Coordinates of C-alpha atoms and ligand atoms in Angstrom, one line a residue:
M1 CA 0.0 0.0 0.0
E2 CA 1.1 3.6 -0.6
Y3 CA 0.1 6.6 1.5
I4 CA -0.3 10.3 0.8
D5 CA -0.5 13.3 3.1
F6 CA -4.1 14.4 3.5
G7 CA -5.3 17.9 4.7
P8 CA -3.5 20.6 6.7
N9 CA -2.4 18.1 9.3
K10 CA -0.8 15.9 6.7
T11 CA -2.5 12.7 7.9
K12 CA -1.0 9.6 6.2
V13 CA -3.9 8.0 4.4
S14 CA -3.9 5.0 2.0
K15 CA -4.3 5.6 -1.7
V16 CA -6.9 2.8 -1.8
I17 CA -10.1 3.7 0.1
L18 CA -12.7 1.2 1.1
G19 CA -16.1 2.6 -0.1
C20 CA -19.0 1.4 2.1
M21 CA -22.0 2.3 0.0
R22 CA -22.8 -1.3 -0.8
I23 CA -22.4 -2.8 2.7
P24 CA -26.1 -2.8 3.6
S25 CA -26.4 -5.9 1.5
K26 CA -24.1 -7.6 4.0
S27 CA -24.4 -9.0 7.5
F28 CA -22.7 -7.5 10.6
E29 CA -20.1 -10.3 10.5
D30 CA -19.4 -9.8 6.8
V31 CA -18.7 -6.0 7.4
V32 CA -16.3 -6.9 10.3
S33 CA -14.4 -9.3 8.0
L34 CA -14.3 -6.6 5.3
L35 CA -12.7 -4.2 7.8
D36 CA -10.3 -6.8 9.1
V37 CA -9.1 -7.5 5.5
A38 CA -9.0 -3.8 4.6
K39 CA -6.7 -3.1 7.6
D40 CA -4.5 -6.1 6.9
S41 CA -4.2 -4.9 3.3
G42 CA -3.0 -1.5 4.5
I43 CA -6.2 0.4 3.8
N44 CA -6.8 3.0 6.5
F45 CA -9.5 5.1 4.9
L46 CA -13.3 4.5 4.8
D47 CA -15.7 6.4 2.7
I48 CA -19.4 6.5 3.4
A49 CA -22.4 9.0 3.2
D50 CA -25.4 9.9 5.3
C51 CA -27.7 9.0 2.4
Y52 CA -26.4 5.5 1.6
S53 CA -29.4 3.3 2.1
N54 CA -30.9 6.1 4.2
G55 CA -28.3 5.9 6.9
K56 CA -28.3 2.1 7.1
A57 CA -24.7 1.9 5.7
E58 CA -23.4 4.3 8.4
S59 CA -25.3 2.4 11.1
L60 CA -23.9 -1.0 10.1
L61 CA -20.3 0.5 9.8
G62 CA -20.8 2.1 13.3
E63 CA -21.8 -1.3 14.8
A64 CA -18.8 -3.0 13.1
L65 CA -16.4 -0.3 14.3
K66 CA -17.7 -0.5 17.8
G67 CA -17.2 -4.3 17.8
K68 CA -13.4 -3.7 18.0
S69 CA -12.3 -0.7 20.1
S70 CA -9.1 -0.2 18.3
Y71 CA -10.8 0.1 14.9
R72 CA -12.1 3.7 15.3
D73 CA -8.6 5.0 15.5
S74 CA -7.3 2.6 12.8
F75 CA -9.4 4.2 10.1
F76 CA -9.8 7.7 8.7
I77 CA -13.5 8.1 8.3
Q78 CA -15.0 10.3 5.7
S79 CA -18.7 10.8 5.3
K80 CA -20.8 13.1 3.1
C81 CA -23.8 15.2 3.4
G82 CA -25.9 17.5 1.2
I83 CA -28.3 15.0 -0.5
N84 CA -31.6 15.4 1.3
K85 CA -34.1 12.5 0.9
D86 CA -37.4 13.5 2.2
D87 CA -40.1 11.1 3.3
D88 CA -42.4 12.2 0.4
G89 CA -39.8 10.7 -2.0
I90 CA -38.4 14.0 -3.2
T91 CA -34.6 14.1 -3.3
Y92 CA -32.8 17.4 -3.5
F93 CA -29.5 19.0 -2.7
D94 CA -29.1 21.1 0.6
F95 CA -26.1 23.0 1.7
S96 CA -28.0 25.0 4.3
K97 CA -26.3 25.4 7.7
E98 CA -29.1 23.6 9.4
H99 CA -29.0 20.6 7.1
I100 CA -25.1 20.3 7.2
I101 CA -25.0 20.4 11.0
K102 CA -28.0 18.1 11.4
S103 CA -26.6 15.6 8.9
V104 CA -23.2 15.4 10.6
E105 CA -24.9 14.9 14.0
G106 CA -26.8 12.0 12.5
S107 CA -23.7 10.5 11.0
L108 CA -21.8 10.7 14.2
K109 CA -24.6 9.0 16.1
R110 CA -24.9 6.2 13.5
L111 CA -21.2 5.8 13.2
R112 CA -20.9 5.8 17.0
T113 CA -18.0 8.2 17.0
D114 CA -17.4 11.7 18.2
R115 CA -15.8 13.0 15.0
L116 CA -15.6 12.7 11.3
D117 CA -12.0 12.8 9.9
C118 CA -13.4 14.4 6.7
L119 CA -16.8 15.6 5.6
L120 CA -17.6 16.0 1.9
L121 CA -20.5 18.0 0.3
H122 CA -21.9 15.3 -1.8
R123 CA -23.3 17.0 -4.9
P124 CA -23.4 20.7 -5.7
D125 CA -26.4 22.7 -4.4
A126 CA -27.2 25.4 -6.9
L127 CA -28.8 27.4 -4.1
M128 CA -25.8 27.4 -1.8
D129 CA -24.8 30.4 0.1
P130 CA -21.0 30.0 0.6
A131 CA -21.0 32.1 3.8
E132 CA -23.6 29.9 5.3
V133 CA -21.6 26.8 4.4
G134 CA -18.6 28.6 6.0
E135 CA -20.5 29.1 9.2
A136 CA -21.6 25.5 9.3
F137 CA -18.0 24.3 8.7
N138 CA -16.6 26.7 11.4
T139 CA -19.2 25.4 14.0
L140 CA -18.3 21.8 13.2
R141 CA -14.6 22.4 13.3
R142 CA -14.8 24.4 16.5
D143 CA -16.8 21.7 18.2
G144 CA -14.3 19.0 17.0
K145 CA -17.0 17.2 15.1
V146 CA -15.3 17.4 11.7
L147 CA -11.5 17.7 11.2
N148 CA -11.2 18.2 7.4
F149 CA -13.6 19.2 4.6
G150 CA -13.9 18.5 0.9
V151 CA -16.4 18.2 -1.9
S152 CA -17.6 15.7 -4.4
N153 CA -18.8 16.0 -8.0
M154 CA -18.0 19.7 -8.3
N155 CA -16.4 21.7 -11.1
P156 CA -13.8 24.4 -10.6
M157 CA -16.1 27.4 -10.6
Q158 CA -18.4 25.7 -8.0
I159 CA -15.4 25.1 -5.8
R160 CA -14.2 28.7 -6.2
L161 CA -17.6 30.0 -5.4
L162 CA -17.8 27.8 -2.3
K163 CA -14.3 28.7 -1.1
S164 CA -15.3 32.5 -1.2
G165 CA -17.2 31.8 2.0
L166 CA -14.9 29.4 3.8
D167 CA -12.1 29.8 6.3
C168 CA -10.8 26.3 5.8
E169 CA -9.1 24.3 3.1
L170 CA -11.0 22.0 0.8
C171 CA -8.8 18.9 0.8
T172 CA -10.4 16.7 -1.8
N173 CA -12.9 16.4 -4.6
Q174 CA -14.4 13.0 -5.1
V175 CA -15.4 12.4 -8.8
Q176 CA -16.4 9.5 -11.0
M177 CA -13.3 8.2 -12.9
S178 CA -12.3 4.8 -14.4
I179 CA -10.7 3.5 -17.6
C180 CA -14.3 3.3 -18.9
H181 CA -15.4 6.7 -17.6
T182 CA -13.0 9.3 -18.9
P183 CA -14.8 12.5 -20.0
M184 CA -12.6 14.6 -17.8
L185 CA -9.6 13.4 -19.7
D186 CA -11.1 13.1 -23.2
S187 CA -11.8 16.8 -23.5
G188 CA -8.2 17.6 -22.6
F189 CA -6.9 15.3 -25.4
N190 CA -9.3 16.8 -27.9
A191 CA -8.8 20.5 -27.0
N192 CA -9.8 22.9 -29.7
M193 CA -11.4 20.1 -31.9
T194 CA -15.0 19.7 -32.9
N195 CA -15.7 16.1 -32.1
N196 CA -17.9 14.8 -29.3
A197 CA -14.8 14.0 -27.1
S198 CA -13.8 17.6 -27.2
V199 CA -16.8 18.7 -25.2
N200 CA -15.6 19.9 -21.8
H201 CA -18.3 18.8 -19.3
D202 CA -16.5 19.6 -16.1
G203 CA -14.5 22.8 -16.5
S204 CA -11.1 21.0 -16.4
I205 CA -11.7 19.8 -12.9
L206 CA -8.7 17.4 -12.8
E207 CA -6.3 20.1 -13.8
Y208 CA -7.9 22.5 -11.3
C209 CA -7.5 20.0 -8.4
R210 CA -3.9 19.4 -9.3
L211 CA -3.1 23.1 -9.4
K212 CA -4.8 23.6 -6.0
K213 CA -3.2 20.4 -4.6
M214 CA -6.6 18.9 -3.8
V215 CA -6.6 15.1 -3.6
I216 CA -8.6 13.6 -6.4
Q217 CA -10.7 10.7 -5.1
A218 CA -12.0 8.5 -8.0
W219 CA -15.3 6.7 -7.3
S220 CA -16.6 3.6 -9.2
V221 CA -13.1 2.8 -10.4
L222 CA -14.3 -0.5 -12.0
Q223 CA -17.6 0.6 -13.4
Y224 CA -18.7 1.8 -16.9
G225 CA -21.5 4.2 -17.3
F226 CA -23.5 5.3 -14.3
F227 CA -23.5 2.0 -12.3
Q228 CA -24.1 0.1 -15.5
G229 CA -21.7 -2.7 -14.6
V230 CA -18.1 -3.8 -13.9
F231 CA -15.9 -3.7 -17.0
V232 CA -13.4 -6.2 -15.6
G233 CA -14.3 -9.5 -17.2
S234 CA -17.1 -8.0 -19.2
P235 CA -17.7 -9.2 -22.8
L236 CA -18.5 -5.6 -23.7
Y237 CA -14.8 -4.7 -23.2
L238 CA -12.9 -7.6 -24.8
K239 CA -10.0 -5.5 -26.0
L240 CA -9.5 -3.8 -22.7
N241 CA -9.7 -7.0 -20.8
S242 CA -7.1 -8.6 -22.9
V243 CA -4.7 -5.7 -22.2
L244 CA -5.6 -5.7 -18.5
D245 CA -5.1 -9.5 -18.3
R246 CA -1.7 -9.3 -20.1
I247 CA -0.4 -6.6 -17.7
A248 CA -1.8 -8.4 -14.7
T249 CA 0.0 -11.6 -15.7
E250 CA 3.3 -9.8 -16.3
Q251 CA 3.0 -8.1 -12.9
G252 CA 1.6 -11.0 -10.9
V253 CA -1.6 -9.2 -9.8
T254 CA -5.3 -9.3 -10.8
S255 CA -6.9 -7.4 -13.7
Q256 CA -8.8 -5.2 -11.2
A257 CA -5.6 -4.2 -9.5
V258 CA -4.3 -3.0 -12.9
A259 CA -7.5 -1.1 -13.6
I260 CA -7.2 0.7 -10.3
A261 CA -3.5 1.3 -10.9
W262 CA -4.5 3.1 -14.1
V263 CA -6.6 5.6 -12.1
L264 CA -3.9 6.1 -9.4
R265 CA -1.2 6.6 -12.1
Y266 CA -2.9 9.9 -13.2
S267 CA -1.4 12.1 -10.5
P268 CA 0.5 11.6 -7.2
L269 CA -2.4 13.0 -5.2
M270 CA -4.9 10.4 -6.3
Q271 CA -7.0 8.0 -4.2
A272 CA -9.2 5.2 -5.6
V273 CA -12.5 4.5 -3.8
I274 CA -13.2 0.8 -4.2
G275 CA -16.7 -0.6 -3.6
T276 CA -16.4 -4.3 -3.4
T277 CA -18.0 -6.1 -0.4
N278 CA -16.0 -9.2 -1.0
P279 CA -12.8 -9.6 1.2
H280 CA -10.8 -11.5 -1.5
R281 CA -11.5 -8.7 -3.9
V282 CA -10.5 -6.1 -1.3
M283 CA -7.1 -7.8 -1.0
A284 CA -6.8 -8.0 -4.8
C285 CA -7.7 -4.3 -5.3
A286 CA -5.3 -3.2 -2.5
K287 CA -2.5 -4.6 -4.7
A288 CA -3.0 -1.7 -7.1
C289 CA -0.2 0.2 -5.5
D290 CA 2.2 -2.7 -6.4
V291 CA 1.5 -2.2 -10.2
Q292 CA 4.0 -0.1 -12.1
L293 CA 2.3 1.3 -15.3
S294 CA 4.6 2.8 -17.9
R295 CA 3.3 5.9 -19.8
K296 CA 2.9 3.6 -22.9
Q297 CA 0.8 1.0 -20.9
W298 CA -1.4 3.8 -19.5
Y299 CA -2.2 5.1 -22.9
E300 CA -2.6 1.6 -24.3
L301 CA -5.3 0.9 -21.7
Y302 CA -7.0 4.3 -22.5
L303 CA -7.2 3.3 -26.1
A304 CA -8.2 -0.3 -25.5
S305 CA -11.3 0.9 -23.7
G306 CA -12.5 2.4 -26.9
N307 CA -11.1 5.9 -26.9
D308 CA -9.1 7.6 -29.6
L309 CA -6.3 10.1 -29.5
P310 CA -6.0 12.9 -32.1
Ligands
NAP1 N1 -19.2 10.8 -4.4 C1 -20.2 10.1 -5.1 O1 -21.1 10.7 -5.7 C2 -20.1 8.6 -5.1 C3 -21.0 7.9 -6.0 C4 -20.9 6.5 -6.0 C5 -20.0 5.8 -5.2 N2 -19.2 6.6 -4.3 C6 -18.2 5.9 -3.4 O2 -17.4 5.0 -4.2 C7 -17.4 3.7 -3.7 C8 -17.2 2.8 -4.8 O3 -18.2 2.8 -5.7 P1 -18.6 1.4 -6.5 O4 -19.1 0.5 -5.5 O5 -19.5 1.8 -7.6 O6 -17.2 1.0 -7.0 P2 -16.6 -0.2 -7.8 O7 -15.4 -0.8 -7.0 O8 -16.3 0.3 -9.2 O9 -17.7 -1.4 -7.9 C9 -17.9 -2.3 -6.9 C10 -19.0 -3.2 -7.3 O10 -18.5 -4.1 -8.4 C11 -18.7 -5.4 -8.0 N3 -17.7 -6.3 -8.7 C12 -17.9 -7.2 -9.6 N4 -16.8 -7.8 -10.0 C13 -15.8 -7.2 -9.3 C14 -14.5 -7.4 -9.3 N5 -13.9 -8.3 -10.1 N6 -13.7 -6.7 -8.5 C15 -14.3 -5.7 -7.7 N7 -15.6 -5.5 -7.6 C16 -16.4 -6.2 -8.5 C17 -18.7 -5.5 -6.6 O11 -19.4 -6.6 -6.1 P3 -18.9 -7.4 -4.8 O12 -19.3 -6.6 -3.7 O13 -19.6 -8.7 -4.9 O14 -17.4 -7.6 -4.9 C18 -19.5 -4.2 -6.2 O15 -20.9 -4.4 -6.3 C19 -18.8 3.6 -3.0 O16 -18.8 2.6 -1.9 C20 -18.9 5.0 -2.4 O17 -18.2 5.1 -1.1 C21 -19.2 7.9 -4.3

């Protein structure tokens, strides 16, 4: 496992993060095993959100963490807020001070902890008042309830607008990225052209994060589309899988480790949020840091997933 410095306190965190969105399909014992394996594999960072299965994911993780007293301090716990799911079925985004603070209090209760190591704003709220978010963050920081802050799925102008009201650093931006989900890269390769790939959907968010030294956390590192499926082993991606398999065999790891290594190779300040609930796969994914991808191999994988270069 490799580690990077995270946030103003330069906390050493693993480049591979265990995402806990899918744990509600598992039993308490399964989740404890998942944490055991993650820890043994060098993973010390957990990602979750208040809205995953309406809080059930946080509750289950909280129970599992409570089971072993040392586990709370073994893991850097990051949760998210800002997606409001009301009882009438309407889902909307909410960065009001009241919602942010209430959400964190709910997360702390469910996770059975006194602090979040990081809080992300989950998806941009068009109605946000940056100064109000700043007040919420200051209150949470002052009370020791949240130690670091970040965002998710935001473009550079949204981050700049938000920052205008904040007194604290935004340490990370969590965005969707995999070999089979590359719009953030495609537009850069096709700058100043008129093909579909040249369309810049995100305001050059990757470059912005690198300039600002924000950690880029990639979610759904093994999925194509928006949760359409896993590309590793999929007959839809035969060419990609043959390159993944070849590199995996050469380096003595699995194809999913190579696919995750491809994401991590993008920049030194990258983390990959894996979502498997299978302990064997956690071990296999954690090996991504052992893979050395040359520049040529990185581009070969990009092309094998169906992309072109000008
Ligand atoms: N910020 C955001 O908006 C956002 C959005 C979505 C997700 N996330 C975060 O990102 C995390 C990861 O997302 P994800 O679950 O979509 O990631 P993923 O790692 O790309 O996908 C994991 C899913 O793929 C399945 N899978 C099938 N074959 C696999 C294989 N060979 N290796 C590994 N997994 C395989 C897993 O099933 P098994 O469990 O059976 O292995 C699991 O259902 C989430 O837990 C969450 O923390 C954030």
